[in-house]
Short mmCIF file of C-alpha atoms in Angstrom, two decimals:
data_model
loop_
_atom_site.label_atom_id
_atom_site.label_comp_id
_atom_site.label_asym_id
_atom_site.label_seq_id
_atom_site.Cartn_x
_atom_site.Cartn_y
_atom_site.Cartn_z
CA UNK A 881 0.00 0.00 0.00
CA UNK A 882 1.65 3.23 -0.64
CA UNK A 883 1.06 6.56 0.84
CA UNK A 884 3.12 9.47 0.73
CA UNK A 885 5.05 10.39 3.45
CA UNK A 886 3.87 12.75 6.20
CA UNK A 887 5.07 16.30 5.85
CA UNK A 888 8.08 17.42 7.65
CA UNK A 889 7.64 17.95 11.02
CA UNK A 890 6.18 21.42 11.45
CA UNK A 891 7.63 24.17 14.49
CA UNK A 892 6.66 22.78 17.68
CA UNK A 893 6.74 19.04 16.66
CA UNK A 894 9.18 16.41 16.95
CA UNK A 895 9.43 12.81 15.72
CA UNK A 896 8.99 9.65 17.60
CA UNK A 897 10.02 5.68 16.60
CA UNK A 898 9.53 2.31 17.42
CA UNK A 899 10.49 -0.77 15.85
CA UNK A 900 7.18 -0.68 14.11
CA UNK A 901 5.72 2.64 13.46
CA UNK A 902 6.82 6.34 13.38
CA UNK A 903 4.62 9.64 13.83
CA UNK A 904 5.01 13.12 14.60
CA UNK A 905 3.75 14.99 18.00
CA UNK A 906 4.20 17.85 19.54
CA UNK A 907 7.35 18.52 21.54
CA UNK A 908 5.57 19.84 24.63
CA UNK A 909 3.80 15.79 24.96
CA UNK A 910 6.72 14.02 27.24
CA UNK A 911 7.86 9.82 26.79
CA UNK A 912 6.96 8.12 29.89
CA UNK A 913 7.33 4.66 31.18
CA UNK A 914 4.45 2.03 30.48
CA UNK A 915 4.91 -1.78 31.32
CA UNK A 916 3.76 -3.89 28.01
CA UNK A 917 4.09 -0.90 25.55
CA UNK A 918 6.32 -0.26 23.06
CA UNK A 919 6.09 3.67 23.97
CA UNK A 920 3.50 6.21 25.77
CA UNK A 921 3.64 9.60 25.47
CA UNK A 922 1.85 12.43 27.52
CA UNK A 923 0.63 16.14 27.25
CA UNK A 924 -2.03 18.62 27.16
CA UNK A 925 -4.90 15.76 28.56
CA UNK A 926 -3.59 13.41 26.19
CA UNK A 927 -2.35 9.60 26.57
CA UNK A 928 -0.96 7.56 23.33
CA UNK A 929 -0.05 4.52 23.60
CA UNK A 930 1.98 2.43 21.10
CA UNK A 931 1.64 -1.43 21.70
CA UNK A 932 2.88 -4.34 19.02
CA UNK A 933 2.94 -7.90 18.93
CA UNK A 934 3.34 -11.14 15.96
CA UNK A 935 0.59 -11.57 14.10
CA UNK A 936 -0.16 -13.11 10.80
CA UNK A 937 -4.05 -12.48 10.52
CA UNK A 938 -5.50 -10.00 7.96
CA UNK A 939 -7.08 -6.98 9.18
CA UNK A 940 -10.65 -7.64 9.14
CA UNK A 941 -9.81 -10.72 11.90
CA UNK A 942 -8.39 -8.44 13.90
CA UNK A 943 -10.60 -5.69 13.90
CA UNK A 944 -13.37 -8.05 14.41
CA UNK A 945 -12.00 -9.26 17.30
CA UNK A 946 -11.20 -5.86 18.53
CA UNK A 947 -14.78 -4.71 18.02
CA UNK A 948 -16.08 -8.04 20.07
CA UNK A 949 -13.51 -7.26 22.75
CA UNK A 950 -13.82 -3.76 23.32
CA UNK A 951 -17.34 -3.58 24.83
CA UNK A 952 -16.45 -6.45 27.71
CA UNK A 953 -13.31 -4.66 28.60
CA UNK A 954 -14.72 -2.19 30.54
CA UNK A 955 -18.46 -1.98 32.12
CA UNK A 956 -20.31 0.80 30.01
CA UNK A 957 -18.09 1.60 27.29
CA UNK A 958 -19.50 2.70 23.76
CA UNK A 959 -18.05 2.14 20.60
CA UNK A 960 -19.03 5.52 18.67
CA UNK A 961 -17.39 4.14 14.84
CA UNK A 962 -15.25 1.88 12.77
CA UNK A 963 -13.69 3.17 9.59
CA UNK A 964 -10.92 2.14 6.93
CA UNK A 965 -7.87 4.17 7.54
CA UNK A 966 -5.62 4.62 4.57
CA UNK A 967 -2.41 6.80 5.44
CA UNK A 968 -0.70 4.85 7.24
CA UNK A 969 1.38 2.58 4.44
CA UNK A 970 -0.15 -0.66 5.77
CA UNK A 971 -4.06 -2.35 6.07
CA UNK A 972 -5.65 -0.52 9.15
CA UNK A 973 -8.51 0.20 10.99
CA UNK A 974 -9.45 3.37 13.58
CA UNK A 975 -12.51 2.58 15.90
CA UNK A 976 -13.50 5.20 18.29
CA UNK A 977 -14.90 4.88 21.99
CA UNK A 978 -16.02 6.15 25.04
CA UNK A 979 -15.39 4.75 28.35
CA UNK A 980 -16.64 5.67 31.91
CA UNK A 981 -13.70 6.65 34.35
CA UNK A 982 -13.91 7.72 37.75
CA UNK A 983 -12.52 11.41 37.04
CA UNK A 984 -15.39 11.88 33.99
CA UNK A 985 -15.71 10.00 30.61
CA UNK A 986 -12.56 9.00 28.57
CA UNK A 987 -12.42 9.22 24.44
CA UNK A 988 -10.37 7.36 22.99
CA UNK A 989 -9.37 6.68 18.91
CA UNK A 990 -7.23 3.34 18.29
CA UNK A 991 -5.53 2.37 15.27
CA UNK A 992 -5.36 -0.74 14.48
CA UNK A 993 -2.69 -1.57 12.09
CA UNK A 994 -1.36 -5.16 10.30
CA UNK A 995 1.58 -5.48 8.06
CA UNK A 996 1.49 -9.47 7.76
CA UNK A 997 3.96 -10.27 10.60
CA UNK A 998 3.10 -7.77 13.15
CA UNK A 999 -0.01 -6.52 14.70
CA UNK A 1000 0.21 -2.73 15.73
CA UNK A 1001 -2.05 -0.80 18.35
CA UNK A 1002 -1.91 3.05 18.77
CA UNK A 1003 -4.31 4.29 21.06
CA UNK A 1004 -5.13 7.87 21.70
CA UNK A 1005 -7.03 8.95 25.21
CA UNK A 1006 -8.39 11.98 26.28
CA UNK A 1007 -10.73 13.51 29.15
CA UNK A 1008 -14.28 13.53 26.80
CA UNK A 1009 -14.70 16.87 27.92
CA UNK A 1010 -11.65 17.94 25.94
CA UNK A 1011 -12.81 15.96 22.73
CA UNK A 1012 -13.53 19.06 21.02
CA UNK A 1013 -10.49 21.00 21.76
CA UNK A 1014 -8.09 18.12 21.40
CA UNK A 1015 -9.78 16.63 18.09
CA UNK A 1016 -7.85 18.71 15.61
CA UNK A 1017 -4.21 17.37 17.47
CA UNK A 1018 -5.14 13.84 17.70
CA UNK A 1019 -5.92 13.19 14.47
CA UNK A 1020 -2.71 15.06 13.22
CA UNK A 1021 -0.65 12.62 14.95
CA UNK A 1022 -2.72 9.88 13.55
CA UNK A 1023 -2.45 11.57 9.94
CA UNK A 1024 1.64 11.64 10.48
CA UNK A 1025 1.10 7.52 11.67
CA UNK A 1026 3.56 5.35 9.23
CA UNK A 1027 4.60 1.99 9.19
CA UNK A 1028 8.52 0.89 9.56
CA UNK A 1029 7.79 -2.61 9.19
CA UNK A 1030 7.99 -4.39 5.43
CA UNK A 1031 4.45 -4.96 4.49
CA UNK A 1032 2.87 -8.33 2.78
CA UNK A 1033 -0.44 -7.50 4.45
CA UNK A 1034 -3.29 -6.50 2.10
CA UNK A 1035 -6.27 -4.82 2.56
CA UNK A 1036 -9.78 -7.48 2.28
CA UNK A 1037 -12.36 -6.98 -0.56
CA UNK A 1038 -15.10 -7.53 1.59
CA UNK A 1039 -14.86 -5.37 5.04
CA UNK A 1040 -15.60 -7.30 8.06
CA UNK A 1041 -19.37 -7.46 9.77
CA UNK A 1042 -19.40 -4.84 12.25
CA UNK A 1043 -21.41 -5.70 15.89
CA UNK A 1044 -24.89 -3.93 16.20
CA UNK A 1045 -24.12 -2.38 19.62
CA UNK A 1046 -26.24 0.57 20.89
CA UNK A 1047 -25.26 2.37 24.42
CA UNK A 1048 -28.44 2.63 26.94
CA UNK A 1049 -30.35 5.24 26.33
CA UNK A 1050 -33.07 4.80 29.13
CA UNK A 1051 -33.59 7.44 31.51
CA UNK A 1052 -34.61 6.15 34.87
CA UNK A 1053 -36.91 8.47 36.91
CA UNK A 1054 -40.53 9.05 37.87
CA UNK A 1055 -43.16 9.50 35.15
CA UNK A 1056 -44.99 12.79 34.86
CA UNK A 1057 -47.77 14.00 32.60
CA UNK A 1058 -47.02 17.42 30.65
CA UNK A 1059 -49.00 19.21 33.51
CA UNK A 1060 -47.01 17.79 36.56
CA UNK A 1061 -44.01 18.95 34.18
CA UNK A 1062 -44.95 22.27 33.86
CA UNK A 1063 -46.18 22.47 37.50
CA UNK A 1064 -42.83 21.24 38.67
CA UNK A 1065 -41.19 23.88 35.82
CA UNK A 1066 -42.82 27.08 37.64
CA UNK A 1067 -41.29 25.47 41.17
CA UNK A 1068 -38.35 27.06 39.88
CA UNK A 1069 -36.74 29.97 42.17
CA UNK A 1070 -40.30 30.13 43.74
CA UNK A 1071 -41.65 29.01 47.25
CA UNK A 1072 -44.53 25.96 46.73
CA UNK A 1073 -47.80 27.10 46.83
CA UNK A 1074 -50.52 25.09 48.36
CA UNK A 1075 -53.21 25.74 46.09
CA UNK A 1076 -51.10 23.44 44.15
CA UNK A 1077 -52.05 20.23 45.76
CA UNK A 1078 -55.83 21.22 44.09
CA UNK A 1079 -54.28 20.57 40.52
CA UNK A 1080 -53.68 17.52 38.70
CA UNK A 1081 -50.14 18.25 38.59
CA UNK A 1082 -49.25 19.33 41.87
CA UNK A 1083 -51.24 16.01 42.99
CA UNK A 1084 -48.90 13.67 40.31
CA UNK A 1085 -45.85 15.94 41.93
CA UNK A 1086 -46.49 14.67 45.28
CA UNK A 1087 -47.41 10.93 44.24
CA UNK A 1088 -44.76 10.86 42.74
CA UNK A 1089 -42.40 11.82 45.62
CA UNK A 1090 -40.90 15.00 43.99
CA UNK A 1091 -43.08 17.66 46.43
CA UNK A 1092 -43.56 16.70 49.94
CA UNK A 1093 -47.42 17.36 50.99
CA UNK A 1094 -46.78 20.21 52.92
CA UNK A 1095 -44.19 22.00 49.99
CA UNK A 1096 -40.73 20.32 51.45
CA UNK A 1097 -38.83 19.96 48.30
CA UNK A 1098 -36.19 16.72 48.57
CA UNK A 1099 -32.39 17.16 47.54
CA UNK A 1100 -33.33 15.28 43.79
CA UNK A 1101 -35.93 17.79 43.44
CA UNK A 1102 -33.73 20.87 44.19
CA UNK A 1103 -31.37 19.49 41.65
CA UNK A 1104 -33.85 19.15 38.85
CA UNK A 1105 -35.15 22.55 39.63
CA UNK A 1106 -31.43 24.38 39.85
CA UNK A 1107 -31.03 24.86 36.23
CA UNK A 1108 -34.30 25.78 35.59
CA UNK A 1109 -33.82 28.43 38.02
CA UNK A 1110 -30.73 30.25 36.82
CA UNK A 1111 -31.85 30.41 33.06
CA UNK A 1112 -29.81 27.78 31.81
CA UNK A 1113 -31.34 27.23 27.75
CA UNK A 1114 -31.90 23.60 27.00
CA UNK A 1115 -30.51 21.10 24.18
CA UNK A 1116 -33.15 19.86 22.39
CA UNK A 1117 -33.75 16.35 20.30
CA UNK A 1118 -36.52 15.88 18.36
CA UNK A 1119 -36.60 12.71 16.60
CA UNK A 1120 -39.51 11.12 14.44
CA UNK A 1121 -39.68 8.05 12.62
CA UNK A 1122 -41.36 6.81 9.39
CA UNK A 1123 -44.39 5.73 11.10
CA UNK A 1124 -44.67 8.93 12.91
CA UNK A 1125 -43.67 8.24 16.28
CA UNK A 1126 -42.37 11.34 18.06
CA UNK A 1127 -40.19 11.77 20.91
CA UNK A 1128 -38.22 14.62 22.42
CA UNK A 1129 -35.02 15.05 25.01
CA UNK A 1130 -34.16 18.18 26.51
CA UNK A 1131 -31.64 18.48 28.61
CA UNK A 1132 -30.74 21.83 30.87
CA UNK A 1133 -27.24 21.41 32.10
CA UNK A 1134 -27.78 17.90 33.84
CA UNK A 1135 -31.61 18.24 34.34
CA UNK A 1136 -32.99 16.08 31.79
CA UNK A 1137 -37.04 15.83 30.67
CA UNK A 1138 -37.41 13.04 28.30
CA UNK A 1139 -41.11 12.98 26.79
CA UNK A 1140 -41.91 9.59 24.77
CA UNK A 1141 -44.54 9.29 22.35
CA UNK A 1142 -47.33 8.93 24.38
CA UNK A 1143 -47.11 12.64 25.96
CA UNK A 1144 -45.33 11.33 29.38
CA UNK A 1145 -42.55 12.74 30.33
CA UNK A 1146 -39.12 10.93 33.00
CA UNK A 1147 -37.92 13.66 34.87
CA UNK A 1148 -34.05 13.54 36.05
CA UNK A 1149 -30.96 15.26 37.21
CA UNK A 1150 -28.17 13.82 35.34
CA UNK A 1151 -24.03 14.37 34.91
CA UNK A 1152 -23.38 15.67 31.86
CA UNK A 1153 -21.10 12.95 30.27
CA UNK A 1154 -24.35 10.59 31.18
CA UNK A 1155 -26.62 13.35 29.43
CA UNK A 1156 -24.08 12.83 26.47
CA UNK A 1157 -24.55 9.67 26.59
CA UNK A 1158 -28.42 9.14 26.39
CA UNK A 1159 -28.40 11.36 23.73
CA UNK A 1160 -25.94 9.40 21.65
CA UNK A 1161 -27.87 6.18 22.45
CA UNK A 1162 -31.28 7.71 21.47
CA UNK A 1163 -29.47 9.05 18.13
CA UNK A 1164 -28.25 5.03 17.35
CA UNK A 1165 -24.58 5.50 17.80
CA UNK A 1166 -22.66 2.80 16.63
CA UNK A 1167 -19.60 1.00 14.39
CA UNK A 1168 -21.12 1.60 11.11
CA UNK A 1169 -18.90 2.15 7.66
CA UNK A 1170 -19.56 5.19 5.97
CA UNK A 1171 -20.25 5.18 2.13
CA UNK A 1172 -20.12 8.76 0.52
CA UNK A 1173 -23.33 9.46 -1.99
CA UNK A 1174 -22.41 9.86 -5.69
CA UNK A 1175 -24.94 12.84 -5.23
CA UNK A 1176 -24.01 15.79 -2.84
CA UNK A 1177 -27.84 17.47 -3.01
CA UNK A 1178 -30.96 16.36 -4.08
CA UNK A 1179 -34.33 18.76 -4.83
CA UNK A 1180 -35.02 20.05 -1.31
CA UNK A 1181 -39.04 19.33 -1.80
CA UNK A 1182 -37.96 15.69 -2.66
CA UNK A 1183 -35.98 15.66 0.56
CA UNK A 1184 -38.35 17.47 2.35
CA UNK A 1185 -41.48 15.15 1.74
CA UNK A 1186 -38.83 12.22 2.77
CA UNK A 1187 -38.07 13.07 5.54
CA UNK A 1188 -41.46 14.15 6.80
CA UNK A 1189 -42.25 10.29 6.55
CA UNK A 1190 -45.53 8.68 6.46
CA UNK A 1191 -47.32 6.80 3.51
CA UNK A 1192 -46.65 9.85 1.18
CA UNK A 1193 -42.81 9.92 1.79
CA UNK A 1194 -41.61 9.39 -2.21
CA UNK A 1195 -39.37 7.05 -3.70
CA UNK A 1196 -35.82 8.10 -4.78
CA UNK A 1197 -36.51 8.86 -9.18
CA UNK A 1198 -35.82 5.75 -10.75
CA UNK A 1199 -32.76 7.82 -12.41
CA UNK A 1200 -31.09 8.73 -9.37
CA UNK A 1201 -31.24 5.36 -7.91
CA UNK A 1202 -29.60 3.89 -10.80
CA UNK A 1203 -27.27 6.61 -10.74
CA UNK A 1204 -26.52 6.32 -6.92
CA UNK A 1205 -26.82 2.42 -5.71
CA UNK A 1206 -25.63 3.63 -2.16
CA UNK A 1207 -28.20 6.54 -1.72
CA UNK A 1208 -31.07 4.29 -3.09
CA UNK A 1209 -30.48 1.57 -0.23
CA UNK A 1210 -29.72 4.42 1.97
CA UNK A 1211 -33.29 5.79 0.93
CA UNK A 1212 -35.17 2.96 0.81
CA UNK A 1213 -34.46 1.78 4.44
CA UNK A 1214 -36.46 2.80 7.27
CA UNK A 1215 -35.52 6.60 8.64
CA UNK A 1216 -35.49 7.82 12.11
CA UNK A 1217 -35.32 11.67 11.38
CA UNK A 1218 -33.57 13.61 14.46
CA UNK A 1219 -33.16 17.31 15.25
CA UNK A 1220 -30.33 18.26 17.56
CA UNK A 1221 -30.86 21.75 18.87
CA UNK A 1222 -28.11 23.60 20.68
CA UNK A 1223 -28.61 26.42 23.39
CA UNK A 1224 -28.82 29.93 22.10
CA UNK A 1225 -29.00 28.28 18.39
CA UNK A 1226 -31.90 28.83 15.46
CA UNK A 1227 -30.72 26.17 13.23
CA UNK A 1228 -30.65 22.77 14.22
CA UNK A 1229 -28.41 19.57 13.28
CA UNK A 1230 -30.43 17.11 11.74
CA UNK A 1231 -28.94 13.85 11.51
CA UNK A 1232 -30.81 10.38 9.38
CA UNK A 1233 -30.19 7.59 11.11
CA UNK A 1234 -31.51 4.56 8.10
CA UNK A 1235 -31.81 0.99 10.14
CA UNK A 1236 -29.15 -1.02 8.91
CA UNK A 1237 -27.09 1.14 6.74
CA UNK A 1238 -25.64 4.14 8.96
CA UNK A 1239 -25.89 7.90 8.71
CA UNK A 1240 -26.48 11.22 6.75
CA UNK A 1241 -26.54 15.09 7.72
CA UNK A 1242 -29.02 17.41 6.22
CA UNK A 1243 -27.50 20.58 4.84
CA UNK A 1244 -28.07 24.15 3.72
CA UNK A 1245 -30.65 24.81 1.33
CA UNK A 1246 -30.31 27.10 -1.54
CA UNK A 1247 -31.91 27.33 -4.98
CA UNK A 1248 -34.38 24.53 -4.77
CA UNK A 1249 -31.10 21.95 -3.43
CA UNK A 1250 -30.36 20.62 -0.08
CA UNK A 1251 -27.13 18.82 0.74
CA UNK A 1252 -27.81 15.47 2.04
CA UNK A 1253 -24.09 13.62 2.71
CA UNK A 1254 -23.35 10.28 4.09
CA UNK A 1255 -21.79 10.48 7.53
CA UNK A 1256 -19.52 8.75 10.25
CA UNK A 1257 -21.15 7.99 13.22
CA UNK A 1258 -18.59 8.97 15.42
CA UNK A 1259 -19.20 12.23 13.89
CA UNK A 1260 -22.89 11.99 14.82
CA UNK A 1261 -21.59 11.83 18.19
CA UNK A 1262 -19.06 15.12 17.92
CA UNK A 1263 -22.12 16.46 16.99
CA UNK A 1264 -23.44 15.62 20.59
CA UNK A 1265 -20.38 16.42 22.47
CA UNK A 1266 -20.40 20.10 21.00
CA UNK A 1267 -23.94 20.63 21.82
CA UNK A 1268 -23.66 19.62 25.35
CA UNK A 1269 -20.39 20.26 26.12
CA UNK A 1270 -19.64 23.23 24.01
#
């Protein structure tokens, strides 16, 4: 497989070696000692980690076995994606994750690399609320990634079968009707008033052990209200499906509402990284692989009437399909159509999630055209990240 070299180390970078790889990082990340690895280097939140061993499988065995070892490895982690990576001068795979740690949740990217005698692992690890602000580092060192070793490896026709493994996306907490929501919403910053206990709501509030009968207000109750209280603006997903089901998750710092499609809403007061979390899982998160449309836009009423679903959503134009095998499986499957809506923002993101196949992002409109692009699901999860954690 050949690549071209990385660039030459820019200001502020140096270049590291092992017997099997080489990559550039910046000078400021220090080598440290780590028992089993081949090297480890540290710096601003960052961990990589450089481990090799004999192998003679092909790449798709070992990221297989990767992707079924992963998940057991540690309680709660999520695999976020799984694609090809092709700079590296040898057959290789990078699968993203996120795992629970007792300081907040960890992201990690490993690249998985094969050159017919040697197996190489190069793991990346960062605090997930320094995803965003680390992202454009990372994957510079992973760019500069190159393999020392001679290669007989080859990449597979056919990629491997990826798992179908979803995080949990079930909020635990009691059940309220929309009035006991907004009853419990206008608790906020004010004393309780017992005229309440003569409302539905207020009634539900104190079943339901959130209000006590005379207006204490437990500690999980003061948390769910605190946010609410200062202001905070939520994040908001809206999701619907082709049959029309309709849910919607909004979260205000760590108090989450989540309303299913029966109008009842599970009130809780959540940590962020687990707020990150149940929104990934209710967006589908998972290893898919990511196959780019031959066709960037498409007529935004054609879009438009697809995505609104029901027994009138069209079929692609017999043209198009032909044109565009991938989009036309992509279109055909069933779509679960979500709206990600940051604080203080107009425009959502809104993600397709088709069962089966993986992911695309609606785009701008202009002129009549809408972009509609194929895209990674641990993207789909960025996505997240930025509109929870900035």
């Amino acid at each position: 497989m050949a690549v071209p070299d990385p660039p030459a180390a820019a200001a502020g970078t140096t270049e590291d070696r092992t017997a099997r790889v080489r990559f550039t990082r910046p000078t400021g990340w220090r080598a440290e000692e780590a028992p089993g690895a081949d090297l480890r280097v540290r710096g601003d939140d960052v961990v990589l980690t450089v481990r090799s061993r004999p192998s003679d499988r092909a790449i798709g065995d070992e990221n297989a076995s990767l992707l079924e070892r992963l998940p057991g490895s540690v309680d709660g982690l999520l695999l976020l994606g799984c694609d090809v990576w092709t700079t590296a001068g040898a057959p290789a795979r990078l699968v993203e994750y996120v795992r629970p740690d007792e300081a907040g949740d960890v992201v990690g990217a490993h690249l998985l690399l094969v050159t017919g005698r040697h197996r190489v692992d190069v793991t990346v690890e960062r605090p997930l609320a320094r995803m965003t602000a680390t992202d454009d580092g990372v994957f510079a060192v992973l760019d500069s990634v190159r393999v020392l070793d001679h290669v007989t490896a080859t990449e597979t026709r056919t990629l491997e079968a990826l798992p179908v493994l979803l995080s949990g996306s079930t909020l635990t907490g009691p059940s309220l009707g929309a009035e006991a929501v907004a009853t419990l919403q206008n608790l906020a910053g004010r004393r309780w008033n017992p005229a309440l206990l003569r409302t539905d709501g207020g009634r539900e509030l104190v079943a339901a052990d959130l209000v006590g009968r005379f207006g204490t207000v437990p500690p999980e109750t003061a948390a769910v209200l605190a946010p609410w209280a200062e202001g905070v603006q939520p994040t908001t997903l809206d999701q619907h499906d082709d049959d029309g089901r309709v849910t919607r998750l909004q979260a205000w710092a760590g108090t989450v509402v989540d309303t299913g499609a029966d109008g009842r809403s599970v009130v809780a007061s959540v940590p962020a990284d687990r707020v990150v979390g149940l929104l990934a899982g209710r967006l589908g998160v998972r290893p898919t692989w990511t196959w780019p449309f031959r066709t960037p836009v498409l007529s935004s009423d054609l879009l438009d009437r697809r995505l609104a679903g029901g027994a009138s959503a069209p079929d692609l134009p017999a043209a198009l399909a032909a044109e565009d095998p991938t989009l036309a499986a992509f279109w055909a499957a069933p779509w679960t159509v979500s709206a990600l809506l940051r604080p203080g923002r107009t425009r959502p993101v809104v993600v397709v999630s088709a069962e089966g196949i993986g992911f695309a992002r609606v785009g701008r409109s202009e002129g009549g055209a809408t972009a509609f692009t194929a895209e990674a699901s641990a993207n789909v999860y960025r996505s997240v990240v930025r509109a929870v954690l900035g």
